[in-house]
Amino acid sequence: MIDENIILKLSSGEEIVCRLVGDEHPKTFEISNPLMVSAIPKLTRDGVEESISLRRWIHFADEEVFSINKHSVIVKADASTGLSQFYEACVLRMLSEEEDWINHREPTSEELDEIEWEEAQAAYSSISKTIH
């Protein structure tokens, strides 16, 4: 198992940063946590600078490891130290948000009734008692 952060430039034009977990198979790379790289131009006092954004490459998949055909990869390169740190932070945040969503539970009927009761009491107490 390799377990290193890499950048893949695909024949589709997409650029992804991911964790390479295996390349022993002659036809595929095994990767995890693929994030698509997007360059965002920003106008600064010194001119135009580019910053990067990382976003999910594959949405709503249950798999943790993906196989990419080596024929669809134009370039494979090691991610720089800075990009690796940014990537790791993004992956940690992404996984944390997924865990929060999985652990989220909907309120019960009793809890919803209690909320409605509290809102009704608050609305009633704010009504002026003065009669004109």
The first five atom37 places (N, CA, C, CB, O) and aatype in JSON, in Angstrom:
{
  "aatype": [12, 9, 3, 6, 2, 9, 9, 10, 11, 10, 15, 15, 7, 6, 6, 9, 19, 4, 1, 10, 19, 7, 3, 6, 8, 14, 11, 16, 13, 6, 9, 15, 2, 14, 10, 12, 19, 15, 0, 9, 14, 11, 10, 16, 1, 3, 7, 19, 6, 6, 15, 9, 15, 10, 1, 1, 17, 9, 8, 13, 0, 3, 6, 6, 19, 13, 15, 9, 2, 11, 8, 15, 19, 9, 19, 11, 0, 3, 0, 15, 16, 7, 10, 15, 5, 13, 18, 6, 0, 4, 19, 10, 1, 12, 10, 15, 6, 6, 6, 3, 17, 9, 2, 8, 1, 6, 14, 16, 15, 6, 6, 10, 3, 6, 9, 6, 17, 6, 6, 0, 5, 0, 0, 18, 15, 15, 9, 15, 11, 16, 9, 8],
  "atom_mask": [
    [1, 1, 1, 1, 1],
    [1, 1, 1, 1, 1],
    [1, 1, 1, 1, 1],
    [1, 1, 1, 1, 1],
    [1, 1, 1, 1, 1],
    [1, 1, 1, 1, 1],
    [1, 1, 1, 1, 1],
    [1, 1, 1, 1, 1],
    [1, 1, 1, 1, 1],
    [1, 1, 1, 1, 1],
    [1, 1, 1, 1, 1],
    [1, 1, 1, 1, 1],
    [1, 1, 1, 0, 1],
    [1, 1, 1, 1, 1],
    [1, 1, 1, 1, 1],
    [1, 1, 1, 1, 1],
    [1, 1, 1, 1, 1],
    [1, 1, 1, 1, 1],
    [1, 1, 1, 1, 1],
    [1, 1, 1, 1, 1],
    [1, 1, 1, 1, 1],
    [1, 1, 1, 0, 1],
    [1, 1, 1, 1, 1],
    [1, 1, 1, 1, 1],
    [1, 1, 1, 1, 1],
    [1, 1, 1, 1, 1],
    [1, 1, 1, 1, 1],
    [1, 1, 1, 1, 1],
    [1, 1, 1, 1, 1],
    [1, 1, 1, 1, 1],
    [1, 1, 1, 1, 1],
    [1, 1, 1, 1, 1],
    [1, 1, 1, 1, 1],
    [1, 1, 1, 1, 1],
    [1, 1, 1, 1, 1],
    [1, 1, 1, 1, 1],
    [1, 1, 1, 1, 1],
    [1, 1, 1, 1, 1],
    [1, 1, 1, 1, 1],
    [1, 1, 1, 1, 1],
    [1, 1, 1, 1, 1],
    [1, 1, 1, 1, 1],
    [1, 1, 1, 1, 1],
    [1, 1, 1, 1, 1],
    [1, 1, 1, 1, 1],
    [1, 1, 1, 1, 1],
    [1, 1, 1, 0, 1],
    [1, 1, 1, 1, 1],
    [1, 1, 1, 1, 1],
    [1, 1, 1, 1, 1],
    [1, 1, 1, 1, 1],
    [1, 1, 1, 1, 1],
    [1, 1, 1, 1, 1],
    [1, 1, 1, 1, 1],
    [1, 1, 1, 1, 1],
    [1, 1, 1, 1, 1],
    [1, 1, 1, 1, 1],
    [1, 1, 1, 1, 1],
    [1, 1, 1, 1, 1],
    [1, 1, 1, 1, 1],
    [1, 1, 1, 1, 1],
    [1, 1, 1, 1, 1],
    [1, 1, 1, 1, 1],
    [1, 1, 1, 1, 1],
    [1, 1, 1, 1, 1],
    [1, 1, 1, 1, 1],
    [1, 1, 1, 1, 1],
    [1, 1, 1, 1, 1],
    [1, 1, 1, 1, 1],
    [1, 1, 1, 1, 1],
    [1, 1, 1, 1, 1],
    [1, 1, 1, 1, 1],
    [1, 1, 1, 1, 1],
    [1, 1, 1, 1, 1],
    [1, 1, 1, 1, 1],
    [1, 1, 1, 1, 1],
    [1, 1, 1, 1, 1],
    [1, 1, 1, 1, 1],
    [1, 1, 1, 1, 1],
    [1, 1, 1, 1, 1],
    [1, 1, 1, 1, 1],
    [1, 1, 1, 0, 1],
    [1, 1, 1, 1, 1],
    [1, 1, 1, 1, 1],
    [1, 1, 1, 1, 1],
    [1, 1, 1, 1, 1],
    [1, 1, 1, 1, 1],
    [1, 1, 1, 1, 1],
    [1, 1, 1, 1, 1],
    [1, 1, 1, 1, 1],
    [1, 1, 1, 1, 1],
    [1, 1, 1, 1, 1],
    [1, 1, 1, 1, 1],
    [1, 1, 1, 1, 1],
    [1, 1, 1, 1, 1],
    [1, 1, 1, 1, 1],
    [1, 1, 1, 1, 1],
    [1, 1, 1, 1, 1],
    [1, 1, 1, 1, 1],
    [1, 1, 1, 1, 1],
    [1, 1, 1, 1, 1],
    [1, 1, 1, 1, 1],
    [1, 1, 1, 1, 1],
    [1, 1, 1, 1, 1],
    [1, 1, 1, 1, 1],
    [1, 1, 1, 1, 1],
    [1, 1, 1, 1, 1],
    [1, 1, 1, 1, 1],
    [1, 1, 1, 1, 1],
    [1, 1, 1, 1, 1],
    [1, 1, 1, 1, 1],
    [1, 1, 1, 1, 1],
    [1, 1, 1, 1, 1],
    [1, 1, 1, 1, 1],
    [1, 1, 1, 1, 1],
    [1, 1, 1, 1, 1],
    [1, 1, 1, 1, 1],
    [1, 1, 1, 1, 1],
    [1, 1, 1, 1, 1],
    [1, 1, 1, 1, 1],
    [1, 1, 1, 1, 1],
    [1, 1, 1, 1, 1],
    [1, 1, 1, 1, 1],
    [1, 1, 1, 1, 1],
    [1, 1, 1, 1, 1],
    [1, 1, 1, 1, 1],
    [1, 1, 1, 1, 1],
    [1, 1, 1, 1, 1],
    [1, 1, 1, 1, 1],
    [1, 1, 1, 1, 1],
    [1, 1, 1, 1, 1],
    [1, 1, 1, 1, 1]
  ],
  "atom_positions": [
    [[0.85, -1.18, 0.0], [0.0, 0.0, 0.0], [0.89, 1.24, 0.0], [-0.96, 0.0, 1.23], [1.85, 1.33, 0.77]],
    [[0.56, 2.21, -0.87], [1.4, 3.37, -1.09], [1.09, 4.49, -0.1], [1.25, 3.88, -2.51], [1.97, 4.92, 0.63]],
    [[-0.16, 4.97, -0.07], [-0.63, 5.95, 0.88], [0.12, 7.28, 0.82], [-0.54, 5.38, 2.27], [0.8, 7.66, 1.77]],
    [[-0.01, 7.97, -0.32], [0.59, 9.29, -0.48], [-0.38, 10.19, -1.22], [1.95, 9.2, -1.23], [-1.22, 9.71, -1.98]],
    [[-0.26, 11.51, -1.01], [-1.11, 12.47, -1.68], [-0.53, 12.78, -3.05], [-1.26, 13.76, -0.84], [0.65, 13.09, -3.19]],
    [[-1.41, 12.7, -4.06], [-0.97, 12.94, -5.44], [-1.96, 13.85, -6.16], [-0.81, 11.6, -6.2], [-3.08, 14.08, -5.69]],
    [[-1.52, 14.36, -7.31], [-2.37, 15.11, -8.21], [-2.48, 14.3, -9.49], [-1.81, 16.56, -8.48], [-1.48, 13.82, -10.02]],
    [[-3.7, 14.16, -9.99], [-3.92, 13.49, -11.26], [-4.58, 14.48, -12.22], [-4.8, 12.21, -11.08], [-5.6, 15.09, -11.9]],
    [[-4.0, 14.63, -13.39], [-4.61, 15.41, -14.47], [-5.23, 14.38, -15.4], [-3.56, 16.34, -15.23], [-4.53, 13.55, -15.97]],
    [[-6.55, 14.45, -15.55], [-7.27, 13.46, -16.34], [-7.46, 13.93, -17.78], [-8.62, 13.16, -15.71], [-7.4, 15.12, -18.07]],
    [[-7.68, 12.99, -18.67], [-7.89, 13.32, -20.08], [-9.13, 14.18, -20.28], [-7.99, 12.05, -20.91], [-9.26, 14.84, -21.31]],
    [[-10.04, 14.19, -19.32], [-11.25, 15.02, -19.38], [-10.93, 16.49, -19.09], [-12.29, 14.51, -18.39], [-11.78, 17.36, -19.28]],
    [[-9.71, 16.76, -18.61], [-9.32, 18.12, -18.24], [-9.41, 18.36, -16.75], [0.0, 0.0, 0.0], [-8.9, 19.35, -16.24]],
    [[-10.06, 17.45, -16.04], [-10.19, 17.6, -14.59], [-8.84, 17.35, -13.91], [-11.25, 16.63, -14.03], [-8.04, 16.54, -14.36]],
    [[-8.63, 18.08, -12.84], [-7.44, 17.89, -12.02], [-7.92, 17.53, -10.63], [-6.51, 19.17, -12.01], [-8.7, 18.27, -10.03]],
    [[-7.47, 16.4, -10.12], [-7.9, 15.99, -8.78], [-6.69, 15.75, -7.9], [-8.77, 14.71, -8.85], [-5.63, 15.33, -8.35]],
    [[-6.87, 16.04, -6.63], [-5.88, 15.69, -5.62], [-6.53, 14.6, -4.78], [-5.44, 16.95, -4.73], [-7.71, 14.67, -4.46]],
    [[-5.75, 13.6, -4.44], [-6.31, 12.43, -3.77], [-5.2, 11.7, -3.02], [-7.01, 11.48, -4.78], [-4.02, 12.05, -3.11]],
    [[-5.6, 10.68, -2.3], [-4.64, 9.8, -1.64], [-4.52, 8.55, -2.49], [-5.08, 9.44, -0.16], [-5.5, 7.85, -2.75]],
    [[-3.3, 8.27, -2.94], [-3.03, 7.06, -3.72], [-2.85, 5.91, -2.72], [-1.74, 7.22, -4.64], [-1.94, 5.93, -1.89]],
    [[-3.73, 4.93, -2.83], [-3.64, 3.8, -1.9], [-3.16, 2.54, -2.59], [-5.0, 3.54, -1.27], [-2.89, 1.53, -1.93]],
    [[-3.04, 2.58, -3.93], [-2.51, 1.42, -4.62], [-2.34, 1.68, -6.11], [0.0, 0.0, 0.0], [-3.2, 2.3, -6.73]],
    [[-1.24, 1.2, -6.66], [-1.06, 1.26, -8.12], [-0.45, -0.03, -8.64], [-0.18, 2.45, -8.51], [0.19, -0.05, -9.69]],
    [[-0.64, -1.12, -7.88], [-0.08, -2.4, -8.26], [-0.76, -2.98, -9.5], [-0.19, -3.38, -7.11], [-0.14, -3.7, -10.28]],
    [[-2.03, -2.66, -9.67], [-2.77, -3.18, -10.82], [-2.25, -2.49, -12.07], [-4.32, -2.96, -10.65], [-2.06, -1.27, -12.07]],
    [[-2.02, -3.23, -13.14], [-1.42, -2.63, -14.34], [-2.32, -1.62, -15.06], [-1.05, -3.71, -15.31], [-1.83, -0.8, -15.83]],
    [[-3.64, -1.66, -14.81], [-4.54, -0.79, -15.56], [-5.2, 0.3, -14.73], [-5.59, -1.61, -16.19], [-5.82, 1.2, -15.31]],
    [[-5.1, 0.26, -13.4], [-5.82, 1.25, -12.58], [-4.96, 1.77, -11.42], [-7.1, 0.63, -12.03], [-4.04, 1.12, -10.94]],
    [[-5.32, 2.99, -11.0], [-4.84, 3.55, -9.74], [-5.97, 3.39, -8.74], [-4.39, 5.07, -9.89], [-7.13, 3.62, -9.09]],
    [[-5.66, 3.02, -7.52], [-6.64, 2.97, -6.45], [-6.45, 4.23, -5.62], [-6.48, 1.66, -5.58], [-5.37, 4.46, -5.08]],
    [[-7.52, 5.05, -5.51], [-7.42, 6.32, -4.8], [-8.53, 6.45, -3.77], [-7.47, 7.5, -5.78], [-9.56, 5.77, -3.87]],
    [[-8.34, 7.32, -2.79], [-9.38, 7.62, -1.82], [-9.48, 9.13, -1.66], [-9.09, 6.93, -0.45], [-8.53, 9.86, -1.96]],
    [[-10.61, 9.57, -1.19], [-10.9, 10.99, -0.93], [-10.51, 11.91, -2.08], [-10.18, 11.42, 0.32], [-9.78, 12.88, -1.87]],
    [[-10.98, 11.64, -3.31], [-10.63, 12.51, -4.42], [-11.35, 13.85, -4.33], [-10.96, 11.83, -5.75], [-12.56, 13.9, -4.13]],
    [[-10.61, 14.93, -4.47], [-11.17, 16.27, -4.48], [-10.73, 16.97, -5.77], [-10.73, 17.09, -3.23], [-9.56, 16.9, -6.15]],
    [[-11.67, 17.64, -6.43], [-11.36, 18.33, -7.67], [-10.75, 19.69, -7.35], [-12.63, 18.5, -8.54], [-11.2, 20.41, -6.45]],
    [[-9.71, 20.03, -8.09], [-9.0, 21.29, -7.92], [-9.6, 22.31, -8.88], [-7.46, 21.12, -8.17], [-9.74, 22.04, -10.08]],
    [[-9.96, 23.47, -8.35], [-10.44, 24.57, -9.18], [-9.58, 25.79, -8.89], [-11.96, 24.87, -8.92], [-9.35, 26.13, -7.73]],
    [[-9.11, 26.44, -9.93], [-8.35, 27.68, -9.77], [-9.33, 28.85, -9.8], [-7.26, 27.82, -10.89], [-10.19, 28.93, -10.68]],
    [[-9.18, 29.74, -8.84], [-10.08, 30.89, -8.74], [-9.24, 32.16, -8.85], [-10.9, 30.87, -7.4], [-8.43, 32.44, -7.97]],
    [[-9.42, 32.94, -9.93], [-8.66, 34.18, -10.06], [-9.21, 35.24, -9.11], [-8.69, 34.69, -11.52], [-10.42, 35.4, -8.96]],
    [[-8.29, 35.96, -8.46], [-8.67, 37.04, -7.55], [-7.9, 38.3, -7.95], [-8.38, 36.66, -6.06], [-6.7, 38.26, -8.2]],
    [[-8.61, 39.41, -8.01], [-7.98, 40.68, -8.33], [-7.44, 41.28, -7.04], [-8.97, 41.64, -9.03], [-8.19, 41.5, -6.1]],
    [[-6.14, 41.54, -7.0], [-5.51, 42.15, -5.83], [-4.83, 43.45, -6.27], [-4.47, 41.18, -5.17], [-4.84, 43.79, -7.45]],
    [[-4.26, 44.16, -5.33], [-3.53, 45.4, -5.65], [-2.34, 45.13, -6.56], [-3.06, 46.09, -4.36], [-1.94, 45.99, -7.34]],
    [[-1.79, 43.93, -6.46], [-0.62, 43.57, -7.27], [-1.0, 42.94, -8.6], [0.26, 42.62, -6.5], [-0.12, 42.55, -9.36]],
    [[-2.27, 42.84, -8.89], [-2.73, 42.22, -10.13], [-3.59, 41.0, -9.85], [0.0, 0.0, 0.0], [-4.16, 40.87, -8.77]],
    [[-3.69, 40.14, -10.82], [-4.52, 38.94, -10.68], [-3.69, 37.82, -10.07], [-5.1, 38.51, -12.06], [-2.59, 37.51, -10.54]],
    [[-4.23, 37.22, -9.02], [-3.6, 36.06, -8.39], [-4.6, 34.92, -8.41], [-3.14, 36.38, -6.92], [-5.81, 35.14, -8.43]],
    [[-4.08, 33.71, -8.41], [-4.95, 32.54, -8.38], [-4.9, 31.9, -7.01], [-4.55, 31.53, -9.46], [-3.84, 31.73, -6.42]],
    [[-6.08, 31.54, -6.51], [-6.15, 30.7, -5.33], [-6.84, 29.41, -5.75], [-6.93, 31.42, -4.14], [-7.44, 29.35, -6.83]],
    [[-6.75, 28.4, -4.93], [-7.38, 27.13, -5.31], [-8.52, 26.79, -4.38], [-6.35, 26.0, -5.31], [-8.57, 27.2, -3.22]],
    [[-9.42, 26.03, -4.93], [-10.56, 25.52, -4.19], [-10.57, 24.01, -4.4], [-11.9, 26.18, -4.64], [-10.34, 23.53, -5.51]],
    [[-10.84, 23.27, -3.34], [-10.99, 21.82, -3.45], [-12.44, 21.48, -3.13], [-10.0, 21.06, -2.49], [-12.99, 21.93, -2.13]],
    [[-13.04, 20.68, -4.0], [-14.42, 20.25, -3.76], [-14.56, 18.79, -4.13], [-15.42, 21.12, -4.57], [-13.71, 18.22, -4.82]],
    [[-15.62, 18.19, -3.67], [-15.83, 16.76, -3.93], [-15.79, 16.48, -5.42], [-17.18, 16.29, -3.34], [-16.35, 17.23, -6.23]],
    [[-15.14, 15.42, -5.76], [-15.08, 15.0, -7.15], [-16.23, 14.05, -7.46], [-13.73, 14.35, -7.47], [-16.82, 14.11, -8.54]],
    [[-16.54, 13.17, -6.52], [-17.65, 12.23, -6.67], [-18.58, 12.42, -5.48], [-17.14, 10.74, -6.75], [-18.17, 12.32, -4.33]],
    [[-19.84, 12.71, -5.78], [-20.84, 12.93, -4.74], [-21.67, 11.67, -4.53], [-21.75, 14.12, -5.11], [-21.9, 10.9, -5.46]],
    [[-22.11, 11.47, -3.32], [-23.1, 10.44, -2.98], [-22.65, 9.01, -3.26], [-24.35, 10.7, -3.72], [-23.47, 8.17, -3.61]],
    [[-21.38, 8.73, -3.11], [-20.88, 7.36, -3.31], [-20.63, 6.71, -1.95], [-19.58, 7.36, -4.17], [-20.19, 7.37, -1.01]],
    [[-20.93, 5.44, -1.87], [-20.68, 4.7, -0.63], [-19.25, 4.18, -0.56], [-21.66, 3.55, -0.51], [-18.75, 3.88, 0.53]],
    [[-18.59, 4.06, -1.7], [-17.23, 3.52, -1.72], [-16.25, 4.5, -1.06], [-16.8, 3.23, -3.17], [-16.45, 5.71, -1.07]],
    [[-15.21, 3.93, -0.5], [-14.13, 4.75, 0.06], [-12.92, 4.75, -0.85], [-13.75, 4.25, 1.45], [-12.1, 5.67, -0.8]],
    [[-12.8, 3.73, -1.67], [-11.67, 3.62, -2.6], [-12.23, 3.54, -4.01], [-10.76, 2.37, -2.27], [-13.17, 2.79, -4.28]],
    [[-11.63, 4.32, -4.92], [-12.07, 4.37, -6.3], [-10.95, 3.91, -7.21], [-12.53, 5.8, -6.68], [-9.77, 4.12, -6.92]],
    [[-11.32, 3.27, -8.31], [-10.35, 2.84, -9.32], [-10.41, 3.78, -10.5], [-10.62, 1.37, -9.76], [-11.49, 4.04, -11.04]],
    [[-9.25, 4.31, -10.9], [-9.17, 5.18, -12.06], [-8.32, 4.48, -13.1], [-8.58, 6.58, -11.69], [-7.2, 4.03, -12.83]],
    [[-8.86, 4.39, -14.29], [-8.14, 3.77, -15.39], [-6.88, 4.59, -15.69], [-9.04, 3.66, -16.65], [-6.96, 5.8, -15.9]],
    [[-5.74, 3.94, -15.72], [-4.47, 4.64, -15.97], [-4.44, 5.29, -17.35], [-3.31, 3.67, -15.84], [-3.71, 6.26, -17.56]],
    [[-5.23, 4.77, -18.3], [-5.27, 5.35, -19.65], [-5.96, 6.71, -19.65], [-5.99, 4.41, -20.61], [-5.77, 7.5, -20.58]],
    [[-6.78, 7.01, -18.62], [-7.46, 8.3, -18.57], [-6.64, 9.35, -17.82], [-8.83, 8.15, -17.93], [-7.09, 10.48, -17.65]],
    [[-5.44, 8.96, -17.35], [-4.57, 9.88, -16.61], [-3.49, 10.39, -17.54], [-3.95, 9.19, -15.37], [-2.73, 9.61, -18.12]],
    [[-3.42, 11.72, -17.68], [-2.4, 12.34, -18.52], [-1.12, 12.55, -17.71], [-2.89, 13.69, -19.1], [-0.02, 12.25, -18.17]],
    [[-1.29, 13.06, -16.48], [-0.14, 13.35, -15.62], [-0.45, 12.9, -14.2], [0.21, 14.87, -15.64], [-1.56, 13.08, -13.7]],
    [[0.54, 12.3, -13.57], [0.48, 11.95, -12.14], [1.68, 12.61, -11.49], [0.49, 10.38, -11.91], [2.81, 12.43, -11.93]],
    [[1.43, 13.37, -10.41], [2.52, 14.05, -9.72], [2.29, 14.01, -8.22], [2.66, 15.51, -10.21], [1.14, 13.94, -7.77]],
    [[3.37, 14.06, -7.46], [3.25, 14.17, -6.01], [2.72, 15.55, -5.66], [4.62, 13.9, -5.31], [3.13, 16.54, -6.27]],
    [[1.82, 15.62, -4.69], [1.3, 16.91, -4.25], [2.37, 17.62, -3.44], [0.01, 16.73, -3.41], [3.13, 16.98, -2.7]],
    [[2.44, 18.93, -3.58], [3.41, 19.72, -2.8], [3.03, 19.66, -1.32], [3.45, 21.2, -3.29], [1.92, 19.26, -0.97]],
    [[3.96, 20.05, -0.47], [3.71, 20.04, 0.97], [2.53, 20.93, 1.32], [4.96, 20.49, 1.73], [1.66, 20.54, 2.1]],
    [[2.5, 22.14, 0.75], [1.41, 23.06, 1.04], [0.06, 22.53, 0.58], [0.0, 0.0, 0.0], [-0.93, 22.62, 1.31]],
    [[0.02, 21.98, -0.63], [-1.23, 21.42, -1.13], [-1.65, 20.22, -0.3], [-1.08, 21.02, -2.61], [-2.84, 20.05, -0.02]],
    [[-0.7, 19.39, 0.1], [-1.02, 18.22, 0.94], [-1.64, 18.65, 2.26], [0.24, 17.38, 1.2], [-2.61, 18.03, 2.72]],
    [[-1.1, 19.7, 2.87], [-1.65, 20.18, 4.14], [-3.07, 20.72, 3.95], [-0.74, 21.27, 4.74], [-3.96, 20.45, 4.75]],
    [[-3.27, 21.49, 2.87], [-4.59, 22.04, 2.58], [-5.57, 20.9, 2.29], [-4.52, 23.03, 1.39], [-6.71, 20.92, 2.77]],
    [[-5.14, 19.93, 1.52], [-5.97, 18.77, 1.18], [-6.37, 18.0, 2.44], [-5.22, 17.84, 0.2], [-7.54, 17.68, 2.62]],
    [[-5.41, 17.72, 3.31], [-5.7, 16.98, 4.55], [-6.71, 17.74, 5.41], [-4.41, 16.74, 5.35], [-7.61, 17.12, 5.98]],
    [[-6.57, 19.06, 5.5], [-7.52, 19.86, 6.28], [-8.92, 19.79, 5.66], [-7.06, 21.34, 6.36], [-9.91, 19.67, 6.38]],
    [[-9.01, 19.86, 4.34], [-10.3, 19.76, 3.65], [-10.94, 18.4, 3.86], [-10.14, 20.04, 2.14], [-12.15, 18.3, 4.1]],
    [[-10.14, 17.34, 3.76], [-10.67, 15.98, 3.95], [-11.16, 15.81, 5.39], [-9.58, 14.92, 3.63], [-12.23, 15.24, 5.6]],
    [[-10.41, 16.3, 6.37], [-10.85, 16.19, 7.76], [-12.17, 16.92, 7.98], [-9.79, 16.75, 8.71], [-13.06, 16.4, 8.65]],
    [[-12.3, 18.13, 7.41], [-13.54, 18.89, 7.55], [-14.69, 18.17, 6.85], [-13.37, 20.31, 6.97], [-15.79, 18.1, 7.39]],
    [[-14.43, 17.63, 5.68], [-15.45, 16.9, 4.92], [-15.93, 15.68, 5.71], [-14.9, 16.48, 3.54], [-17.13, 15.44, 5.82]],
    [[-15.0, 14.9, 6.25], [-15.37, 13.71, 7.0], [-16.1, 14.06, 8.28], [-14.14, 12.88, 7.32], [-17.02, 13.35, 8.7]],
    [[-15.7, 15.16, 8.92], [-16.37, 15.62, 10.14], [-17.81, 16.03, 9.84], [-15.6, 16.8, 10.77], [-18.72, 15.71, 10.61]],
    [[-18.02, 16.73, 8.72], [-19.38, 17.13, 8.34], [-20.23, 15.91, 8.02], [-19.34, 18.07, 7.15], [-21.42, 15.89, 8.36]],
    [[-19.66, 14.91, 7.37], [-20.4, 13.68, 7.08], [-20.8, 12.99, 8.38], [-19.56, 12.73, 6.21], [-21.93, 12.51, 8.5]],
    [[-19.89, 12.93, 9.34], [-20.19, 12.28, 10.61], [-21.29, 13.03, 11.35], [-18.93, 12.19, 11.47], [-22.17, 12.41, 11.94]],
    [[-21.23, 14.38, 11.33], [-22.28, 15.17, 11.97], [-23.63, 14.88, 11.34], [-21.96, 16.67, 11.88], [-24.64, 14.77, 12.03]],
    [[-23.66, 14.75, 10.0], [-24.91, 14.48, 9.3], [-25.42, 13.09, 9.65], [-24.72, 14.62, 7.79], [-26.62, 12.92, 9.87]],
    [[-24.54, 12.11, 9.69], [-24.94, 10.74, 10.01], [-25.49, 10.66, 11.43], [-23.75, 9.77, 9.84], [-26.47, 9.96, 11.68]],
    [[-24.87, 11.38, 12.36], [-25.29, 11.34, 13.76], [-26.48, 12.24, 14.06], [-24.15, 11.72, 14.65], [-27.03, 12.19, 15.16]],
    [[-26.89, 13.05, 13.09], [-28.02, 13.95, 13.26], [-29.31, 13.14, 13.32], [-28.08, 15.0, 12.13], [-29.51, 12.22, 12.52]],
    [[-30.16, 13.48, 14.25], [-31.45, 12.8, 14.31], [-32.56, 13.83, 14.26], [-31.57, 11.92, 15.59], [-32.41, 14.96, 14.74]],
    [[-33.64, 13.44, 13.69], [-34.81, 14.31, 13.59], [-35.5, 14.36, 14.95], [-35.79, 13.81, 12.48], [-35.46, 13.39, 15.71]],
    [[-36.14, 15.51, 15.28], [-36.85, 15.57, 16.56], [-38.07, 14.65, 16.55], [-37.3, 17.02, 16.86], [-38.68, 14.4, 15.51]],
    [[-38.39, 14.15, 17.73], [-39.56, 13.27, 17.86], [-40.83, 14.11, 17.81], [-39.49, 12.45, 19.18], [-40.77, 15.34, 17.89]],
    [[-41.97, 13.45, 17.69], [-43.26, 14.15, 17.69], [-43.48, 14.9, 18.99], [-44.42, 13.15, 17.47], [-44.0, 16.02, 18.99]],
    [[-43.07, 14.29, 20.1], [-43.22, 14.94, 21.4], [-42.37, 16.22, 21.47], [-42.82, 13.98, 22.54], [-42.82, 17.24, 22.0]],
    [[-41.14, 16.15, 20.95], [-40.27, 17.32, 20.95], [-40.85, 18.43, 20.07], [-38.87, 16.95, 20.48], [-40.77, 19.6, 20.42]],
    [[-41.42, 18.05, 18.91], [-42.05, 19.04, 18.04], [-43.27, 19.67, 18.7], [-42.44, 18.4, 16.71], [-43.49, 20.88, 18.58]],
    [[-44.06, 18.86, 19.41], [-45.22, 19.4, 20.14], [-44.78, 20.39, 21.2], [-46.03, 18.26, 20.78], [-45.41, 21.43, 21.38]],
    [[-43.71, 20.06, 21.91], [-43.2, 20.95, 22.95], [-42.7, 22.28, 22.35], [-42.07, 20.26, 23.73], [-42.91, 23.34, 22.93]],
    [[-42.05, 22.2, 21.23], [-41.57, 23.42, 20.55], [-42.76, 24.28, 20.13], [-40.71, 23.05, 19.31], [-42.74, 25.5, 20.32]],
    [[-43.79, 23.65, 19.55], [-44.99, 24.4, 19.14], [-45.66, 25.05, 20.35], [-45.98, 23.48, 18.41], [-46.11, 26.19, 20.27]],
    [[-45.72, 24.33, 21.47], [-46.34, 24.85, 22.69], [-45.56, 26.07, 23.2], [-46.39, 23.74, 23.79], [-46.15, 27.08, 23.57]],
    [[-44.23, 25.97, 23.22], [-43.4, 27.08, 23.67], [-43.56, 28.29, 22.76], [-41.93, 26.65, 23.72], [-43.61, 29.43, 23.23]],
    [[-43.63, 28.06, 21.44], [-43.82, 29.17, 20.5], [-45.19, 29.82, 20.68], [-43.65, 28.68, 19.06], [-45.32, 31.04, 20.61]],
    [[-46.21, 29.01, 20.91], [-47.55, 29.54, 21.13], [-47.58, 30.37, 22.42], [-48.59, 28.4, 21.2], [-48.18, 31.44, 22.45]],
    [[-46.95, 29.88, 23.48], [-46.9, 30.63, 24.74], [-46.17, 31.96, 24.55], [-46.22, 29.8, 25.83], [-46.61, 32.98, 25.06]],
    [[-45.07, 31.94, 23.82], [-44.31, 33.17, 23.57], [-45.14, 34.15, 22.76], [-42.98, 32.84, 22.83], [-45.12, 35.35, 23.03]],
    [[-45.87, 33.67, 21.77], [-46.71, 34.55, 20.95], [-47.84, 35.14, 21.78], [-47.28, 33.79, 19.74], [-48.17, 36.32, 21.64]],
    [[-48.45, 34.33, 22.65], [-49.55, 34.8, 23.5], [-49.06, 35.83, 24.51], [-50.21, 33.62, 24.22], [-49.75, 36.82, 24.75]],
    [[-47.89, 35.6, 25.09], [-47.4, 36.53, 26.11], [-46.97, 37.87, 25.51], [-46.22, 35.91, 26.85], [-46.87, 38.85, 26.24]],
    [[-46.74, 37.92, 24.2], [-46.34, 39.17, 23.58], [-47.55, 40.01, 23.14], [-45.44, 38.89, 22.4], [-47.38, 41.15, 22.71]],
    [[-48.76, 39.45, 23.24], [-49.97, 40.17, 22.87], [-50.28, 41.19, 23.95], [-51.16, 39.21, 22.65], [-50.29, 40.86, 25.14]],
    [[-50.54, 42.42, 23.53], [-50.85, 43.48, 24.48], [-52.19, 43.2, 25.15], [-50.87, 44.86, 23.78], [-53.15, 42.8, 24.49]],
    [[-52.25, 43.41, 26.46], [-53.45, 43.14, 27.23], [-54.33, 44.42, 27.31], [-53.06, 42.64, 28.66], [-55.43, 44.38, 27.86]],
    [[-53.85, 45.51, 26.77], [-54.57, 46.78, 26.83], [-55.71, 46.76, 25.83], [-53.63, 47.98, 26.55], [-55.53, 46.42, 24.67]],
    [[-56.91, 47.14, 26.31], [-58.08, 47.21, 25.46], [-58.37, 48.67, 25.19], [-59.3, 46.5, 26.11], [-58.4, 49.47, 26.12]],
    [[-58.58, 49.05, 23.95], [-58.83, 50.45, 23.58], [-60.25, 50.67, 23.27], [-58.0, 50.87, 22.39], [-60.65, 51.79, 22.94]]
  ]
}
